[in-house]
XYZ file of C-alpha atoms in Angstrom:
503
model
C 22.798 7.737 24.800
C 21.881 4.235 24.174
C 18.282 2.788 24.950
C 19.062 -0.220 26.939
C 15.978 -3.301 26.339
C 16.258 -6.294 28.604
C 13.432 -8.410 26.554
C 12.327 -11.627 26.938
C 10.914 -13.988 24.125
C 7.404 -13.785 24.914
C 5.204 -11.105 23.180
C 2.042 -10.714 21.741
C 0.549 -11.206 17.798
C 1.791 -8.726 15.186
C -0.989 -7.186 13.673
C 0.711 -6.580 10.574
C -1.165 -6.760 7.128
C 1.488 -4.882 5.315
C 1.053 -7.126 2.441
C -2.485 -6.894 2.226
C -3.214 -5.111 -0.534
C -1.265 -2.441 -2.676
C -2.942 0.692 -4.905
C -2.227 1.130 -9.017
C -3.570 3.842 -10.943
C -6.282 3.819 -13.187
C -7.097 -0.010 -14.696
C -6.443 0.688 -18.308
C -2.631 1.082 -17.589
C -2.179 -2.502 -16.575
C -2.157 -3.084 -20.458
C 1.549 -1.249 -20.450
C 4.900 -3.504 -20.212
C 6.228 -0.813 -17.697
C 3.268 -1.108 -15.650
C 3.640 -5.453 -15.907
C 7.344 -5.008 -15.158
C 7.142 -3.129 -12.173
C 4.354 -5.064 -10.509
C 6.262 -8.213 -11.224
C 9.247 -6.387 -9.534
C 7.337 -5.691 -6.301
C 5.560 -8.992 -6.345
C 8.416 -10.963 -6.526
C 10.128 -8.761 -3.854
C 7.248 -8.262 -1.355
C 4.460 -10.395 -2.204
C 1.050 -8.196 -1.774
C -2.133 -10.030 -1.527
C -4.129 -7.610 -3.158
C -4.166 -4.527 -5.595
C -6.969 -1.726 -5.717
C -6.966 0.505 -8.372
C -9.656 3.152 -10.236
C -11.559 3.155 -13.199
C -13.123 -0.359 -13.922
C -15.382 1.293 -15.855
C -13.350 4.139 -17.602
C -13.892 4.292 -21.675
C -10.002 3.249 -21.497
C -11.039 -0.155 -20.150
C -14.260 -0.174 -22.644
C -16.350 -2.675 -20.741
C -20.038 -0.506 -21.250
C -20.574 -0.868 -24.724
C -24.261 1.299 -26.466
C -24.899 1.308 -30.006
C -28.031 1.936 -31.965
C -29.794 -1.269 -32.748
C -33.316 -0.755 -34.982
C -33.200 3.343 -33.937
C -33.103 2.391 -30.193
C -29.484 2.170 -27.775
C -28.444 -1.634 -26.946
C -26.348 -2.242 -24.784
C -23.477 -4.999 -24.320
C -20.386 -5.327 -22.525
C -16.965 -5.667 -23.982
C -14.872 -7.491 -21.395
C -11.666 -7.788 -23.849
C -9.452 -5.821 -21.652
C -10.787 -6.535 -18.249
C -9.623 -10.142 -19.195
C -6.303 -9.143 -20.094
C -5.896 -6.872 -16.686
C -6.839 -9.626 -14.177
C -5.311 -12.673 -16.146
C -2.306 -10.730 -15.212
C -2.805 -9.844 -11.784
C -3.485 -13.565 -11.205
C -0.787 -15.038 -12.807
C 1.437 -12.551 -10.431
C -0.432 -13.810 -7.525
C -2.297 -10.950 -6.378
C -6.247 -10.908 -6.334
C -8.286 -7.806 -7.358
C -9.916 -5.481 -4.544
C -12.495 -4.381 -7.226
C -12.987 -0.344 -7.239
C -16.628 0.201 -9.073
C -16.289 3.043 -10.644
C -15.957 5.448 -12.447
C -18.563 5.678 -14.868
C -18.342 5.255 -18.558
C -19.344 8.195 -20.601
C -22.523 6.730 -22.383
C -24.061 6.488 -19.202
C -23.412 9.458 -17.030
C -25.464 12.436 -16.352
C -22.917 15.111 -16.787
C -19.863 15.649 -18.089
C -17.895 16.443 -14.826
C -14.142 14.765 -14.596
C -11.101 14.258 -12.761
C -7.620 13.886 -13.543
C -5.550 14.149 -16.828
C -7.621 10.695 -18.117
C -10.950 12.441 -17.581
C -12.803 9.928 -15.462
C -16.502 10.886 -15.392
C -17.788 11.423 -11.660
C -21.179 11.985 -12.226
C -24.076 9.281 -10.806
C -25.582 7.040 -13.901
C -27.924 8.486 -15.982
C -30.003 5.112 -15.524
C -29.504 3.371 -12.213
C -30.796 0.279 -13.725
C -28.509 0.034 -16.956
C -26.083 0.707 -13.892
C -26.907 -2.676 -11.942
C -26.824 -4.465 -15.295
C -23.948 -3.426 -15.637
C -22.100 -4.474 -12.345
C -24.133 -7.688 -12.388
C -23.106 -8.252 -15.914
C -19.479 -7.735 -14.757
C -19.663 -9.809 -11.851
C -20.919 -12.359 -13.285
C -18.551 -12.814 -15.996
C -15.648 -12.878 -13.574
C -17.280 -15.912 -11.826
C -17.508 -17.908 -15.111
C -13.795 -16.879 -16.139
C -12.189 -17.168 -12.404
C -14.557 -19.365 -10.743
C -17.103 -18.635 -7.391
C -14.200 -20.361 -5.077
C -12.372 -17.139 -6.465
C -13.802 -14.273 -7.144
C -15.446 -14.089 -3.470
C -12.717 -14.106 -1.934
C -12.162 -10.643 -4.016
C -13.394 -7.923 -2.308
C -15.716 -4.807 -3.673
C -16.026 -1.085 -2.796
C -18.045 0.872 -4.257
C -16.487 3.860 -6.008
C -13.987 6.520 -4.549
C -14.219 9.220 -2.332
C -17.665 10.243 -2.517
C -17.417 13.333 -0.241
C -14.862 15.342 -2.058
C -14.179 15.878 -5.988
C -14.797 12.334 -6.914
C -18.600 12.227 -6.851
C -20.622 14.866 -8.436
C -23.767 14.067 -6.533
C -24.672 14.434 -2.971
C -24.424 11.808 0.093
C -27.907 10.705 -0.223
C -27.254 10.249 -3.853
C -24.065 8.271 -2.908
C -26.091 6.227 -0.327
C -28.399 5.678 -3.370
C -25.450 4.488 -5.686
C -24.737 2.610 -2.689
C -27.401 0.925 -2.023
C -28.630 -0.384 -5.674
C -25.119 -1.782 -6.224
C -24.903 -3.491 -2.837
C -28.301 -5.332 -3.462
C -26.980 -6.188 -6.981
C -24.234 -7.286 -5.847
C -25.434 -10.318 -3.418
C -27.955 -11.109 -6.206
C -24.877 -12.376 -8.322
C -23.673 -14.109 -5.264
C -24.662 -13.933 -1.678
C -21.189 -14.363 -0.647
C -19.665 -11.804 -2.616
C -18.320 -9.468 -0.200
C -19.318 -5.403 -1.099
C -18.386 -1.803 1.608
C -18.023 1.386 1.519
C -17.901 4.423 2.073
C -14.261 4.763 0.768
C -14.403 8.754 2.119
C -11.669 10.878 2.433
C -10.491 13.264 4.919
C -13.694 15.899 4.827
C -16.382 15.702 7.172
C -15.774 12.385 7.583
C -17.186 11.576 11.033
C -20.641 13.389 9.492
C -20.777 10.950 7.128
C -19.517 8.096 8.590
C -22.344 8.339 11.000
C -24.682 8.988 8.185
C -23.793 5.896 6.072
C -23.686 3.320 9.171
C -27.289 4.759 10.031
C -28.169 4.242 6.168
C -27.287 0.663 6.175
C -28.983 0.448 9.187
C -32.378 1.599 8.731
C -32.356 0.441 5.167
C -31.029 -2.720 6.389
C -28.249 -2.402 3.366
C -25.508 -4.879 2.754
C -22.515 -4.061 4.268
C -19.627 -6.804 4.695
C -16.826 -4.451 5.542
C -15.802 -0.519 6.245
C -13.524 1.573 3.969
C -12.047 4.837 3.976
C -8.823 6.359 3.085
C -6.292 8.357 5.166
C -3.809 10.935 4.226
C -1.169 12.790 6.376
C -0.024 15.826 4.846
C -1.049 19.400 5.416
C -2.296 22.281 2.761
C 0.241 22.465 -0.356
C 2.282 25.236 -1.141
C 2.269 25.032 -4.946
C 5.261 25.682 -7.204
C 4.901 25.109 -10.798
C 4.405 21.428 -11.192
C 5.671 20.436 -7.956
C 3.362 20.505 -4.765
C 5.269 20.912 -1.473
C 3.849 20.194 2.240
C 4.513 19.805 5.495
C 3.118 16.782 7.501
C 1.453 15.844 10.288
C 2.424 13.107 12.707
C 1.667 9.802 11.736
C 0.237 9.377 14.484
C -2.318 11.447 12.961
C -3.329 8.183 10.684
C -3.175 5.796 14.047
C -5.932 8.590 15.584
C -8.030 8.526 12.125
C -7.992 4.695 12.549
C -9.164 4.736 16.076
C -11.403 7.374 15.501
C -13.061 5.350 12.338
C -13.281 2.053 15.091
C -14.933 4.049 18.076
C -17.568 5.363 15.251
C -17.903 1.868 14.197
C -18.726 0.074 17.422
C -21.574 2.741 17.844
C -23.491 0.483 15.497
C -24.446 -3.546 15.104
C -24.094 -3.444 11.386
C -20.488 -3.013 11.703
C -19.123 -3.321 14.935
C -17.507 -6.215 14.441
C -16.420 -5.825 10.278
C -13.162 -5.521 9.327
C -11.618 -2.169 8.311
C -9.916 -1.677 5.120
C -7.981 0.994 4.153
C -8.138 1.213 0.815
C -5.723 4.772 0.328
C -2.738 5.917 2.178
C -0.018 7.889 1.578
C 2.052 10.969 3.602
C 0.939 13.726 0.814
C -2.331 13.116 -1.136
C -0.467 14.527 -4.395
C 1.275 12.788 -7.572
C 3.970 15.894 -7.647
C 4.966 15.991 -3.812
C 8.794 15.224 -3.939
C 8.184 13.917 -0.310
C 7.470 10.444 -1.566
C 11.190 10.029 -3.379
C 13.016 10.235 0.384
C 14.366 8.480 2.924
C 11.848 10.587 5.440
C 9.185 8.847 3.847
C 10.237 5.553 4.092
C 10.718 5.955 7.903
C 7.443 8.497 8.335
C 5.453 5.211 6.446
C 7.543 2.942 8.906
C 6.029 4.323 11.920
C 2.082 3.838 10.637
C 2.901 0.315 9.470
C 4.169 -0.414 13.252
C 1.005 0.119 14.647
C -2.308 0.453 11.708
C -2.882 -3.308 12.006
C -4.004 -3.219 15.617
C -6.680 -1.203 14.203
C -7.410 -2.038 10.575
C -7.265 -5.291 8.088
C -5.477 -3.633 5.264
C -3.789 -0.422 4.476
C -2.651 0.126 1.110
C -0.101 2.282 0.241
C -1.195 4.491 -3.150
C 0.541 3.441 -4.929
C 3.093 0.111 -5.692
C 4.388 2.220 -9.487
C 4.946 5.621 -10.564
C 3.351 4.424 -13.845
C 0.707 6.703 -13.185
C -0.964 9.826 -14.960
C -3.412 11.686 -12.757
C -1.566 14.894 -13.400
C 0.214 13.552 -16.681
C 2.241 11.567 -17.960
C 5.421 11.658 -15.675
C 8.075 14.040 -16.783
C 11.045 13.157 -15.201
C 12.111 9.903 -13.032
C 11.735 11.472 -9.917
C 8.933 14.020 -9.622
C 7.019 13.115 -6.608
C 5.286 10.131 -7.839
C 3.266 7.896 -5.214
C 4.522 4.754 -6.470
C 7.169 2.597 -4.571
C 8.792 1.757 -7.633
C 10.241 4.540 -10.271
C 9.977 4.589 -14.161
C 12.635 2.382 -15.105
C 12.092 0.007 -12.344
C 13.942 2.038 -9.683
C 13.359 1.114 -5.997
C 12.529 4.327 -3.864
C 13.785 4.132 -0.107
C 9.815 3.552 0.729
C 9.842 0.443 -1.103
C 11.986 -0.775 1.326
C 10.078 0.109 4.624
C 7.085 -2.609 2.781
C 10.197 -4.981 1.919
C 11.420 -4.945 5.597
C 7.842 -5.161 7.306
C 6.786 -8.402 4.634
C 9.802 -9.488 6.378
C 8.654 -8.410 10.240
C 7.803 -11.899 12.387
C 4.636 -12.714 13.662
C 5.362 -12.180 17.431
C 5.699 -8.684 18.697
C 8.345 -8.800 21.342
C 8.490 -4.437 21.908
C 7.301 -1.644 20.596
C 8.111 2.123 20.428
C 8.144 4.570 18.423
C 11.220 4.286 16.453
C 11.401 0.662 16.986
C 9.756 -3.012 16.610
C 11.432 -5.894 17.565
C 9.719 -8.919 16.041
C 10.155 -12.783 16.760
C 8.800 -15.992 14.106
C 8.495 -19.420 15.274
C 11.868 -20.842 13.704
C 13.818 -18.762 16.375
C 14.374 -15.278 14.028
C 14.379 -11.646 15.373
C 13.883 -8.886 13.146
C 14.281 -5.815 14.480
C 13.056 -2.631 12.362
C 13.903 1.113 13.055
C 13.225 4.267 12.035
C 13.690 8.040 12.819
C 12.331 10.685 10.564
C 12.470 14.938 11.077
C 11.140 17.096 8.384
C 14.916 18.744 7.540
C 13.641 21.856 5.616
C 14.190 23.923 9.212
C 17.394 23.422 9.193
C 17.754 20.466 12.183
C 18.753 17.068 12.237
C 17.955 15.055 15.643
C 20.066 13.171 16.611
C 20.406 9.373 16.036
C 18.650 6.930 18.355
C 20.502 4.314 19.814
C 19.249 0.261 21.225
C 21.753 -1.854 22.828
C 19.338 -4.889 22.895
C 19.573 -7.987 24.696
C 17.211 -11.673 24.056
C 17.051 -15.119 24.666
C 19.313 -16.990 22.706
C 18.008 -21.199 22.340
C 21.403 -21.470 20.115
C 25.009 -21.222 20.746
C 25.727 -18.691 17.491
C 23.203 -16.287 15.269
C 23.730 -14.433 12.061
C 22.869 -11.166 12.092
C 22.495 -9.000 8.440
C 21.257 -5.317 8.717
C 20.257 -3.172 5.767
C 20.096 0.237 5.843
C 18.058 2.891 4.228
C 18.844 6.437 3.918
C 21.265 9.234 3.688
C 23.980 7.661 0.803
C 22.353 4.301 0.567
C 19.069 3.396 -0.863
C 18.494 7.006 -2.174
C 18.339 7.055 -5.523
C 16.602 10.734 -5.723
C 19.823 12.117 -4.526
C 21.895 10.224 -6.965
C 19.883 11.646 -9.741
C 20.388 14.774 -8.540
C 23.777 14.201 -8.284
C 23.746 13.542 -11.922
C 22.119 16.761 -12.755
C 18.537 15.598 -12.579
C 18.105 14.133 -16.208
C 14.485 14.074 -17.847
C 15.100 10.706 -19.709
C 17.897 8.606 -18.743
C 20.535 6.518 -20.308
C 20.962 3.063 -20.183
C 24.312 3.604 -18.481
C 22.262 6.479 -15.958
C 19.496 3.834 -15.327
C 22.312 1.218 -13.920
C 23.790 3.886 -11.942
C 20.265 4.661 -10.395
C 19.613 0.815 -9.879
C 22.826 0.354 -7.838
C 22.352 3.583 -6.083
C 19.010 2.259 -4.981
C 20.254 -0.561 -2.799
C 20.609 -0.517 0.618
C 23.439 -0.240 2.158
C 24.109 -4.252 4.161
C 26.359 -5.522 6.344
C 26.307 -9.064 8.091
C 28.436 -10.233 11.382
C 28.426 -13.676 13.893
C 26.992 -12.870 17.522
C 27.646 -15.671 20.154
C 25.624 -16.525 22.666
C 26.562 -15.739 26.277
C 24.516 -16.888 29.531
C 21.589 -17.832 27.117
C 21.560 -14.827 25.798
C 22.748 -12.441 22.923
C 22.959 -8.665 22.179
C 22.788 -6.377 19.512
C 23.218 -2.770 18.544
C 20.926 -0.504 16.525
C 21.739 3.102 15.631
C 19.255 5.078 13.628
C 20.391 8.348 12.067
C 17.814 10.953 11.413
C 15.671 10.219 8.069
C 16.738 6.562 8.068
C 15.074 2.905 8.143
C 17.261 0.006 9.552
C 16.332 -3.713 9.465
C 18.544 -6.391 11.563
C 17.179 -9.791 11.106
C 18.792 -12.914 13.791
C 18.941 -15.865 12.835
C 20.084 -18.671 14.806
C 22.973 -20.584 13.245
C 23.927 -24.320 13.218
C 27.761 -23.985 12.757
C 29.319 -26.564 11.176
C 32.941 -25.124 10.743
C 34.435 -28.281 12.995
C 33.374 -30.063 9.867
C 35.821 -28.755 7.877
C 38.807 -29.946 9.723
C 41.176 -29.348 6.485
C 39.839 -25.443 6.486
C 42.252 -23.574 8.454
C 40.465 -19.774 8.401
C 44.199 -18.016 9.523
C 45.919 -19.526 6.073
C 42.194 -17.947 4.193
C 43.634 -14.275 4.100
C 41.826 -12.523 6.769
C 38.513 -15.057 6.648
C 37.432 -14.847 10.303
C-alpha cells in the first residue's frame, strides 16, 4: 500500500554534515598509491571536508626522533613523511582532523599495543618531551600550511581512552589531556583542541567526569568528541566476525544522550559535537559492511545525526587498512567505502546520495527524506533495511508523492542500490569469491558496482507534480527533480516519431 504525501515547498534546514569529515586508517598508509587512488576516487565523487585518521605519531610515520648525542638522548623531529601525508590531503581538498596519538616507542612507558601495526598505548614516559613534541609538530604545520590554515584544522587528543586504546587510567587520560590542551593554545590560541574521543563503555561515567575536569581545572576545551558504534557482541568464525545490530536509532539516542550530558555544564553547552567514529559493526572482518543493508542501515543515521552533532565520520572512506592484517581477499568485511581495487561498496553510495541531499528538509520519516535546494531541485532519498539471516524479507515501502511544481516540465533520474545493482559482494561471489583478481574480474566488479539508473519527463499539472518511490527490502533509492526549460519547439526540423521510438 502506497504512502500518500501531500507536501508543500516549505520546510526547515537540513542538518546534514555528511561530508564533514571521513576516517582512514593509520597515517603511515597515506604513503601507498592504493591508498592515494582511492581517496582521490571518493573525493572527486563526494567531496569530504575532512579526514581523521590514527597514529600521527606511530614509528611508521617517524616524526619523534632520540639518538645519543655526547652519552645523553637528543631529541629531534623528523617531519619527512608527515609532509608528504598532508601535502596530499591538501592537494585533494580535504583538511586534516589531527588524531594525537599514538605514541612513538622511544617515549612510552610500556610496551602495550594494538592492532597488527603495533601502536603503543601506553602514556609518555616524559610528559614534557611529550608537549615538545606536539608543540614541535604544531608548529611546523603553521610554517608549512600557514596560521589562516592549520586552525581551521581541528585536534583530538588520542583515541578511545576508556577501552583498549589507553593503557592508563581516566585521571591519567585527563592528565594527557590536560598538558596537551595547554600546549596546544600556547602554539596558537586559536587552535582548536577536544576530547574525550570515548567509546561505547561507561561512557556517561566519564563523560561526566571529563566535563567536570575541564571545569574545575578550567581546561581548554573547544569542542566534544566521542565515537558511536551499532552492532551487538560478535560471534566469531575464523577470520570473519559476525553480529547482529541494533537500531540505528540506537546512534540517534547515543547522540542525544551525549547533548543532554553536555548542556549539564557551561564549558560545553554550547560546543559543537563531533563524531569522530562510526560505523554499524566496530570490526575490520564483519561482512556486514560489503551489503546493501548497510548502505540503507547508514542511510537512516545520516537522516537524522546532524540535528544533533557537527560531524559524523564514517570509519572508514578505504579498505586500505590493516588493523587485523593486511586484507586477504576483496571483500572481507572491510570498513572502508571503497574496496581494494577501487571498487565502490553499496555504502559508498548512501554518502554519494546524501552529498547530493538539498539544504531544505521538506519531510522526514523513517525510510524517507525528501529534500529541496534553492534552484528548484527535489531529491528524495529512501531506504529500507531487515537483517535477512531469519529468513524474512519485509515488504517494500511505497510513496506516491506530490509538490509544488514553479515549472511546466522536470527531469527526474533515480538510482538504485541493492539487490542486483550496486552489489558488487554478490558478484564476487558469483564468481567464486577470488582472493586476487584479474584485470578482466576487476572490470566485471567495477560495472557490477554501479547502480542501477533510470531517468523519465514528469509534467506539471495544477502547479503541481508527482512521483513514485518503491523501496524493496535492503535497498537505497535516490530520485533527484529537476525543473526543466524545454526547448524542443526549437528544433522545428526534429520530428521525434521519424527518431525510432525517441519520445
Amino acid at each position: 500500500m502506497k504512502k500518500q504525501l501531500q507536501l508543500s515547498s516549505k520546510g526547515k534546514p537540513f542538518n546534514n554534515y555528511v561530508t564533514h569529515c571521513v576516517g582512514t586508517g593509520r597515517m603511515g598508509l597515506a604513503l601507498q598509491k592504493e591508498y592515494q587512488e582511492h581517496l582521490k576516487f571518493v573525493q572527486d565523487k563526494i567531496g569530504f571536508s575532512y579526514i581523521r585518521g590514527h597514529g600521527l605519531f606511530c614509528d611508521d610515520v617517524g616524526i619523534y626522533q632520540e639518538i645519543e648525542k655526547d652519552g645523553k638522548p637528543f631529541v629531534y623531529y623528523n617531519f619527512t613523511y608527515l609532509d608528504r601525508i598532508f601535502d596530499y590531503y591538501i592537494e585533494n581538498n580535504i583538511r586534516p582532523y589531527i588524531e594525537l596519538g599514538f605514541m612513538p616507542k622511544a617515549l612510552a612507558s610500556g610496551d602495550r599495543t594494538i592492532f597488527y601495526w603495533k601502536g603503543n598505548v601506553t602514556p609518555p614516559a616524559d610528559y614534557n618531551k611529550w608537549v615538545d613534541m606536539v608543540k614541535a609538530t604544531l608548529t611546523h604545520l603553521i610554517e608549512r600550511y600557514g596560521r589562516d590554515e592549520v586552525i581551521k584544522w581541528p585536534i583530538e587528543v588520542w583515541n578511545e581512552p576508556n577501552i583498549g586504546f589507553w593503557a592508563g587510567t581516566m585521571d591519567e587520560y585527563f592528565k594527557l589531556y590536560e598538558c596537551t590542551a595547554r600546549a596546544i593554545k600556547e602554539v596558537d590560541p586559536d587552535l582548536k583542541v577536544g576530547g574525550p574521543a570515548i567509546c561505547g563503555v561507561d561512557t556517561e561515567n566519564w563523560l561526566h567526569s571529563f566535563f567536570k575536569f575541564c571545569r574545575d581545572n578550567n581546561v581548554p576545551i573547544d569542542m566534544v568528541t566521542r565515537h558511536c558504534y551499532m552492532a551487538k557482541q560478535p560471534k566469531i568464525v575464523g577470520r570473519y566476525v559476525y553480529q547482529e545490530m541494533f537500531d540505528p536509532s540506537y546512534m540517534i539516542d547515543e547522540l542525544k544522550m551525549t547533548r543532554e550530558i553536555m548542556d549539564q555544564y557551561d564549558i560545553v553547552r554550547d560546543k559543537e559535537l563531533h563524531i569522530t567514529e562510526f560505523n554499524s559493526s566496530y570490526d575490520p572482518v564483519c561482512p556486514v559492511h560489503d551489503t546493501p543493508f548497510n548502505a540503507a542501515f547508514i542511510a537512516r543515521v545520516l537522516s537524522e545525526a546532524g540535528d544533533y552533532a557537527q560531524s559524523y565520520s564514517y570509519w572508514t572512506f578505504s579498505d586500505v587498512f590493516e588493523e587485523k592484517g593486511i586484507p586477504a581477499a576483496v571483500f572481507h568485511g572491510g570498513f572502508g567505502l571503497v574496496a581494494n581495487y577501487m571498487i565502490p561498496k553499496p555504502t559508498f553510495y548512501t554518502f554519494e546520495f546524501f552529498s547530493k541531499a538539498g539544504n531544505e528538509l521538506i519531510y522526514r520519516d523513517e525510510n524517507i527524506i525528501v529534500t529541496k535546494d534553492k534552484d528548484g531541485r527535489y531529491c528524495l532519498i529512501g531506504w529500507s533495511y531487515h537483517d535477512p539471516r531469519d529468513g524474512k524479507t519485509l515488504d517494500p515501502v511505497s510513496y506516491e508523492i506530490t509538490l509544488p511544481a514553479e515549472k511546466a516540465q522536470y527531469f527526474s533520474v533515480t538510482k538504485v542500490v541493492g539487490g542486483k545493482y550496486g552489489n558488487a559482494a554478490q558478484t564476487w561471489s558469483n564468481l567464486g569469491k577470488p582472493r586476487t583478481l584479474t584485470k578482466k574480474q576487476a572490470e566485471i566488479l567495477k560495472e557490477a558496482a554501479k547502480p542501477l539508473r533510470y531517468d523519465s519527463k514528469v509534467f506539471a499539472k495544477d502547479g503541481k507534480i508527482s512521483v513514485n518511490m518503491d523501496i524493496e527490502c535492503n535497498h537505497l533509492v535516490m530520485t533527484e527533480i529537476f525543473p526543466v526549460n524545454d526547448m524542443t519547439d526549437t528544433y522545428w526540423e526534429f520530428d521525434t516519431k521519424e527518431f525510432y521510438g525517441l519520445e
